[in-house]
PDB file of C-alpha atoms in Angstrom:
ATOM      1  CA  MET A   1       5.390 -26.545  22.542  1.00 90.00           C
ATOM      2  CA  HIS A   2       7.997 -24.107  23.905  1.00 93.00           C
ATOM      3  CA  ILE A   3       8.233 -22.286  20.601  1.00 89.00           C
ATOM      4  CA  LEU A   4       4.485 -21.643  20.641  1.00 93.00           C
ATOM      5  CA  VAL A   5       3.885 -20.736  24.291  1.00 95.00           C
ATOM      6  CA  LEU A   6       6.796 -18.320  24.585  1.00 96.00           C
ATOM      7  CA  HIS A   7       4.801 -15.829  22.528  1.00 97.00           C
ATOM      8  CA  ALA A   8       2.255 -15.493  25.334  1.00 98.00           C
ATOM      9  CA  ALA A   9       5.011 -14.411  27.730  1.00 98.00           C
ATOM     10  CA  VAL A  10       6.410 -12.024  25.128  1.00 98.00           C
ATOM     11  CA  ILE A  11       3.001 -10.317  25.007  1.00 98.00           C
ATOM     12  CA  PHE A  12       1.786 -10.543  28.623  1.00 98.00           C
ATOM     13  CA  VAL A  13       4.976  -9.654  30.521  1.00 98.00           C
ATOM     14  CA  PRO A  14       5.468  -6.223  28.879  1.00 98.00           C
ATOM     15  CA  LEU A  15       1.720  -5.526  29.063  1.00 98.00           C
ATOM     16  CA  LEU A  16       1.763  -6.271  32.795  1.00 98.00           C
ATOM     17  CA  GLY A  17       4.796  -4.019  33.223  1.00 98.00           C
ATOM     18  CA  LEU A  18       3.201  -1.135  31.379  1.00 98.00           C
ATOM     19  CA  GLY A  19      -0.180  -1.598  33.043  1.00 98.00           C
ATOM     20  CA  ALA A  20       1.335  -1.877  36.516  1.00 98.00           C
ATOM     21  CA  ILE A  21       3.420   1.265  36.040  1.00 98.00           C
ATOM     22  CA  VAL A  22       0.431   3.296  34.863  1.00 98.00           C
ATOM     23  CA  TYR A  23      -1.759   1.855  37.627  1.00 97.00           C
ATOM     24  CA  GLY A  24       0.887   2.700  40.207  1.00 96.00           C
ATOM     25  CA  LEU A  25       1.650   6.208  38.982  1.00 96.00           C
ATOM     26  CA  VAL A  26      -1.796   7.472  37.915  1.00 95.00           C
ATOM     27  CA  PRO A  27      -4.305   6.883  40.730  1.00 93.00           C
ATOM     28  CA  ALA A  28      -7.079   8.617  38.775  1.00 92.00           C
ATOM     29  CA  TRP A  29      -7.010   5.825  36.145  1.00 95.00           C
ATOM     30  CA  ARG A  30      -7.203   2.979  38.651  1.00 95.00           C
ATOM     31  CA  PRO A  31     -10.989   2.480  38.500  1.00 93.00           C
ATOM     32  CA  LYS A  32     -10.833   2.103  34.715  1.00 95.00           C
ATOM     33  CA  MET A  33      -7.907  -0.287  34.494  1.00 96.00           C
ATOM     34  CA  GLY A  34      -7.827  -2.286  37.715  1.00 96.00           C
ATOM     35  CA  TRP A  35      -9.537  -5.289  36.129  1.00 97.00           C
ATOM     36  CA  ALA A  36      -6.980  -5.393  33.283  1.00 98.00           C
ATOM     37  CA  VAL A  37      -3.977  -5.116  35.610  1.00 98.00           C
ATOM     38  CA  GLY A  38      -5.496  -7.812  37.830  1.00 98.00           C
ATOM     39  CA  LEU A  39      -5.899 -10.192  34.889  1.00 98.00           C
ATOM     40  CA  LEU A  40      -2.410  -9.443  33.586  1.00 98.00           C
ATOM     41  CA  ALA A  41      -0.976  -9.952  37.090  1.00 98.00           C
ATOM     42  CA  ILE A  42      -2.184 -13.544  36.803  1.00 98.00           C
ATOM     43  CA  ALA A  43      -1.695 -14.178  33.066  1.00 98.00           C
ATOM     44  CA  ALA A  44       1.895 -12.892  32.789  1.00 98.00           C
ATOM     45  CA  PRO A  45       3.448 -15.046  35.547  1.00 98.00           C
ATOM     46  CA  VAL A  46       1.462 -18.092  34.394  1.00 98.00           C
ATOM     47  CA  SER A  47       2.634 -17.612  30.809  1.00 98.00           C
ATOM     48  CA  ALA A  48       6.228 -17.131  32.004  1.00 98.00           C
ATOM     49  CA  LEU A  49       5.982 -20.315  34.085  1.00 98.00           C
ATOM     50  CA  VAL A  50       4.520 -22.382  31.231  1.00 98.00           C
ATOM     51  CA  THR A  51       7.242 -21.041  28.943  1.00 98.00           C
ATOM     52  CA  LYS A  52       9.938 -21.904  31.487  1.00 97.00           C
ATOM     53  CA  LEU A  53       8.597 -25.425  32.093  1.00 97.00           C
ATOM     54  CA  SER A  54       8.204 -26.189  28.399  1.00 97.00           C
ATOM     55  CA  GLY A  55      11.699 -24.809  27.758  1.00 96.00           C
ATOM     56  CA  THR A  56      13.153 -27.045  30.468  1.00 96.00           C
ATOM     57  CA  GLU A  57      11.482 -30.072  28.914  1.00 96.00           C
ATOM     58  CA  PHE A  58      12.751 -29.102  25.448  1.00 94.00           C
ATOM     59  CA  TYR A  59      16.275 -28.557  26.803  1.00 93.00           C
ATOM     60  CA  GLU A  60      16.325 -31.945  28.508  1.00 94.00           C
ATOM     61  CA  ARG A  61      15.123 -33.652  25.328  1.00 94.00           C
ATOM     62  CA  LEU A  62      17.848 -31.959  23.276  1.00 92.00           C
ATOM     63  CA  LEU A  63      20.485 -33.060  25.779  1.00 90.00           C
ATOM     64  CA  SER A  64      19.212 -36.642  25.945  1.00 93.00           C
ATOM     65  CA  GLU A  65      19.274 -36.884  22.153  1.00 92.00           C
ATOM     66  CA  GLU A  66      22.780 -35.387  22.132  1.00 89.00           C
ATOM     67  CA  ARG A  67      21.720 -32.664  19.692  1.00 87.00           C
ATOM     68  CA  VAL A  68      23.610 -29.844  21.413  1.00 87.00           C
ATOM     69  CA  SER A  69      27.260 -28.954  20.903  1.00 88.00           C
ATOM     70  CA  PRO A  70      29.344 -27.894  23.934  1.00 89.00           C
ATOM     71  CA  ALA A  71      29.208 -24.257  22.784  1.00 88.00           C
ATOM     72  CA  GLY A  72      25.457 -24.555  22.207  1.00 88.00           C
ATOM     73  CA  LYS A  73      25.005 -25.944  25.722  1.00 91.00           C
ATOM     74  CA  VAL A  74      26.706 -22.864  27.164  1.00 92.00           C
ATOM     75  CA  ILE A  75      24.306 -20.611  25.238  1.00 93.00           C
ATOM     76  CA  LEU A  76      21.301 -22.700  26.268  1.00 94.00           C
ATOM     77  CA  ASP A  77      22.406 -22.714  29.906  1.00 95.00           C
ATOM     78  CA  GLY A  78      22.468 -18.892  29.807  1.00 96.00           C
ATOM     79  CA  HIS A  79      19.074 -18.890  28.107  1.00 96.00           C
ATOM     80  CA  MET A  80      17.664 -21.145  30.837  1.00 96.00           C
ATOM     81  CA  ALA A  81      19.086 -18.942  33.603  1.00 97.00           C
ATOM     82  CA  ASN A  82      17.606 -15.816  31.991  1.00 97.00           C
ATOM     83  CA  GLY A  83      14.229 -17.555  31.620  1.00 98.00           C
ATOM     84  CA  THR A  84      14.222 -18.536  35.283  1.00 98.00           C
ATOM     85  CA  THR A  85      15.068 -14.974  36.330  1.00 98.00           C
ATOM     86  CA  THR A  86      12.336 -13.634  34.033  1.00 98.00           C
ATOM     87  CA  PHE A  87       9.792 -15.929  35.664  1.00 98.00           C
ATOM     88  CA  TRP A  88      10.685 -14.904  39.231  1.00 98.00           C
ATOM     89  CA  LEU A  89      10.730 -11.192  38.406  1.00 98.00           C
ATOM     90  CA  THR A  90       7.408 -11.465  36.580  1.00 98.00           C
ATOM     91  CA  LEU A  91       5.911 -13.345  39.515  1.00 98.00           C
ATOM     92  CA  ALA A  92       7.087 -10.624  41.901  1.00 98.00           C
ATOM     93  CA  LEU A  93       5.694  -7.931  39.590  1.00 98.00           C
ATOM     94  CA  GLY A  94       2.374  -9.768  39.389  1.00 98.00           C
ATOM     95  CA  VAL A  95       2.129 -10.182  43.172  1.00 98.00           C
ATOM     96  CA  VAL A  96       2.887  -6.510  43.872  1.00 98.00           C
ATOM     97  CA  ALA A  97       0.515  -5.325  41.121  1.00 98.00           C
ATOM     98  CA  LEU A  98      -2.267  -7.628  42.324  1.00 98.00           C
ATOM     99  CA  ALA A  99      -1.740  -6.469  45.915  1.00 97.00           C
ATOM    100  CA  LEU A 100      -2.026  -2.835  44.834  1.00 97.00           C
ATOM    101  CA  VAL A 101      -5.185  -3.570  42.851  1.00 97.00           C
ATOM    102  CA  ALA A 102      -6.680  -5.396  45.849  1.00 96.00           C
ATOM    103  CA  LEU A 103      -5.787  -2.536  48.202  1.00 94.00           C
ATOM    104  CA  THR A 104      -7.190   0.183  45.954  1.00 95.00           C
ATOM    105  CA  THR A 105     -10.202  -1.441  44.266  1.00 92.00           C
ATOM    106  CA  ARG A 106     -12.847   0.182  46.448  1.00 87.00           C
ATOM    107  CA  ASN A 107     -10.939   3.428  46.898  1.00 85.00           C
ATOM    108  CA  PRO A 108      -8.276   4.383  44.331  1.00 77.00           C
ATOM    109  CA  ARG A 109      -6.721   6.776  46.837  1.00 78.00           C
ATOM    110  CA  ALA A 110      -6.845   4.409  49.820  1.00 82.00           C
ATOM    111  CA  LEU A 111      -3.115   4.363  50.512  1.00 89.00           C
ATOM    112  CA  PRO A 112      -1.129   7.171  52.114  1.00 92.00           C
ATOM    113  CA  LYS A 113       0.744   9.134  49.482  1.00 92.00           C
ATOM    114  CA  ILE A 114       4.175   7.882  50.595  1.00 95.00           C
ATOM    115  CA  ALA A 115       3.052   4.213  50.446  1.00 94.00           C
ATOM    116  CA  ASP A 116       1.492   4.832  47.047  1.00 92.00           C
ATOM    117  CA  LEU A 117       4.745   6.346  45.786  1.00 95.00           C
ATOM    118  CA  GLY A 118       6.827   3.530  47.288  1.00 97.00           C
ATOM    119  CA  ILE A 119       4.712   0.823  45.666  1.00 97.00           C
ATOM    120  CA  ALA A 120       4.805   2.686  42.348  1.00 96.00           C
ATOM    121  CA  LEU A 121       8.619   2.786  42.554  1.00 98.00           C
ATOM    122  CA  VAL A 122       8.760  -0.964  43.266  1.00 98.00           C
ATOM    123  CA  LEU A 123       6.473  -1.571  40.261  1.00 98.00           C
ATOM    124  CA  VAL A 124       8.681   0.535  37.987  1.00 98.00           C
ATOM    125  CA  VAL A 125      11.819  -1.342  39.089  1.00 98.00           C
ATOM    126  CA  LEU A 126      10.214  -4.788  38.756  1.00 98.00           C
ATOM    127  CA  ALA A 127       8.699  -3.899  35.374  1.00 98.00           C
ATOM    128  CA  GLY A 128      12.062  -2.669  34.092  1.00 98.00           C
ATOM    129  CA  LEU A 129      13.914  -5.746  35.332  1.00 98.00           C
ATOM    130  CA  SER A 130      11.236  -8.071  33.939  1.00 98.00           C
ATOM    131  CA  ALA A 131      11.446  -6.392  30.550  1.00 98.00           C
ATOM    132  CA  TYR A 132      15.255  -6.516  30.558  1.00 98.00           C
ATOM    133  CA  TYR A 133      15.397 -10.214  31.388  1.00 98.00           C
ATOM    134  CA  LEU A 134      12.610 -10.997  28.943  1.00 98.00           C
ATOM    135  CA  PHE A 135      14.719  -9.369  26.231  1.00 97.00           C
ATOM    136  CA  GLU A 136      17.881 -11.189  27.358  1.00 97.00           C
ATOM    137  CA  THR A 137      16.021 -14.501  27.412  1.00 97.00           C
ATOM    138  CA  GLY A 138      14.700 -13.961  23.909  1.00 95.00           C
ATOM    139  CA  ASP A 139      18.056 -12.809  22.608  1.00 94.00           C
ATOM    140  CA  SER A 140      19.897 -15.814  24.006  1.00 93.00           C
ATOM    141  CA  GLY A 141      17.177 -18.121  22.676  1.00 93.00           C
ATOM    142  CA  ALA A 142      17.458 -16.586  19.229  1.00 93.00           C
ATOM    143  CA  THR A 143      21.245 -16.955  19.394  1.00 90.00           C
ATOM    144  CA  ALA A 144      20.815 -20.619  20.325  1.00 87.00           C
ATOM    145  CA  VAL A 145      18.501 -21.214  17.364  1.00 87.00           C
ATOM    146  CA  TRP A 146      19.994 -18.985  14.677  1.00 87.00           C
ATOM    147  CA  GLY A 147      23.569 -18.412  15.845  1.00 81.00           C
ATOM    148  CA  THR A 148      26.542 -20.524  14.963  1.00 53.00           C
ATOM    149  CA  TYR A 149      28.077 -22.634  17.684  1.00 47.00           C
TER     150      TYR A 149
END
């Protein structure tokens, strides 16, 4: 299951990051894209959580069947840590994006300019960190599957 569901996270997490950044930085576009950012703010963390949970189950099955070498376990442990970090960062990004959508749905320019800029900066940082850890998680997973250990 993990191998199938991870593709949802690979799609939704970057889309949330991009959508949240645009939503945060371009107030004029908010009325047109608020619904999409709101949906992605829910879909991305859920897909990251399902991916993490299915990966944990897969990992535990591999360990119980003794199908992992000591070197492979080290790689998989790093992969698991990256996946957990990706989930928490994506959840934070989703919460902040959803809060901004909720605050600006009726009036795209409802927040004071400094608050708007501050939230946009937080979104940019969270989106960048989410994307980085998503890449690291995928890279370590690919190393675990295709690398030699």
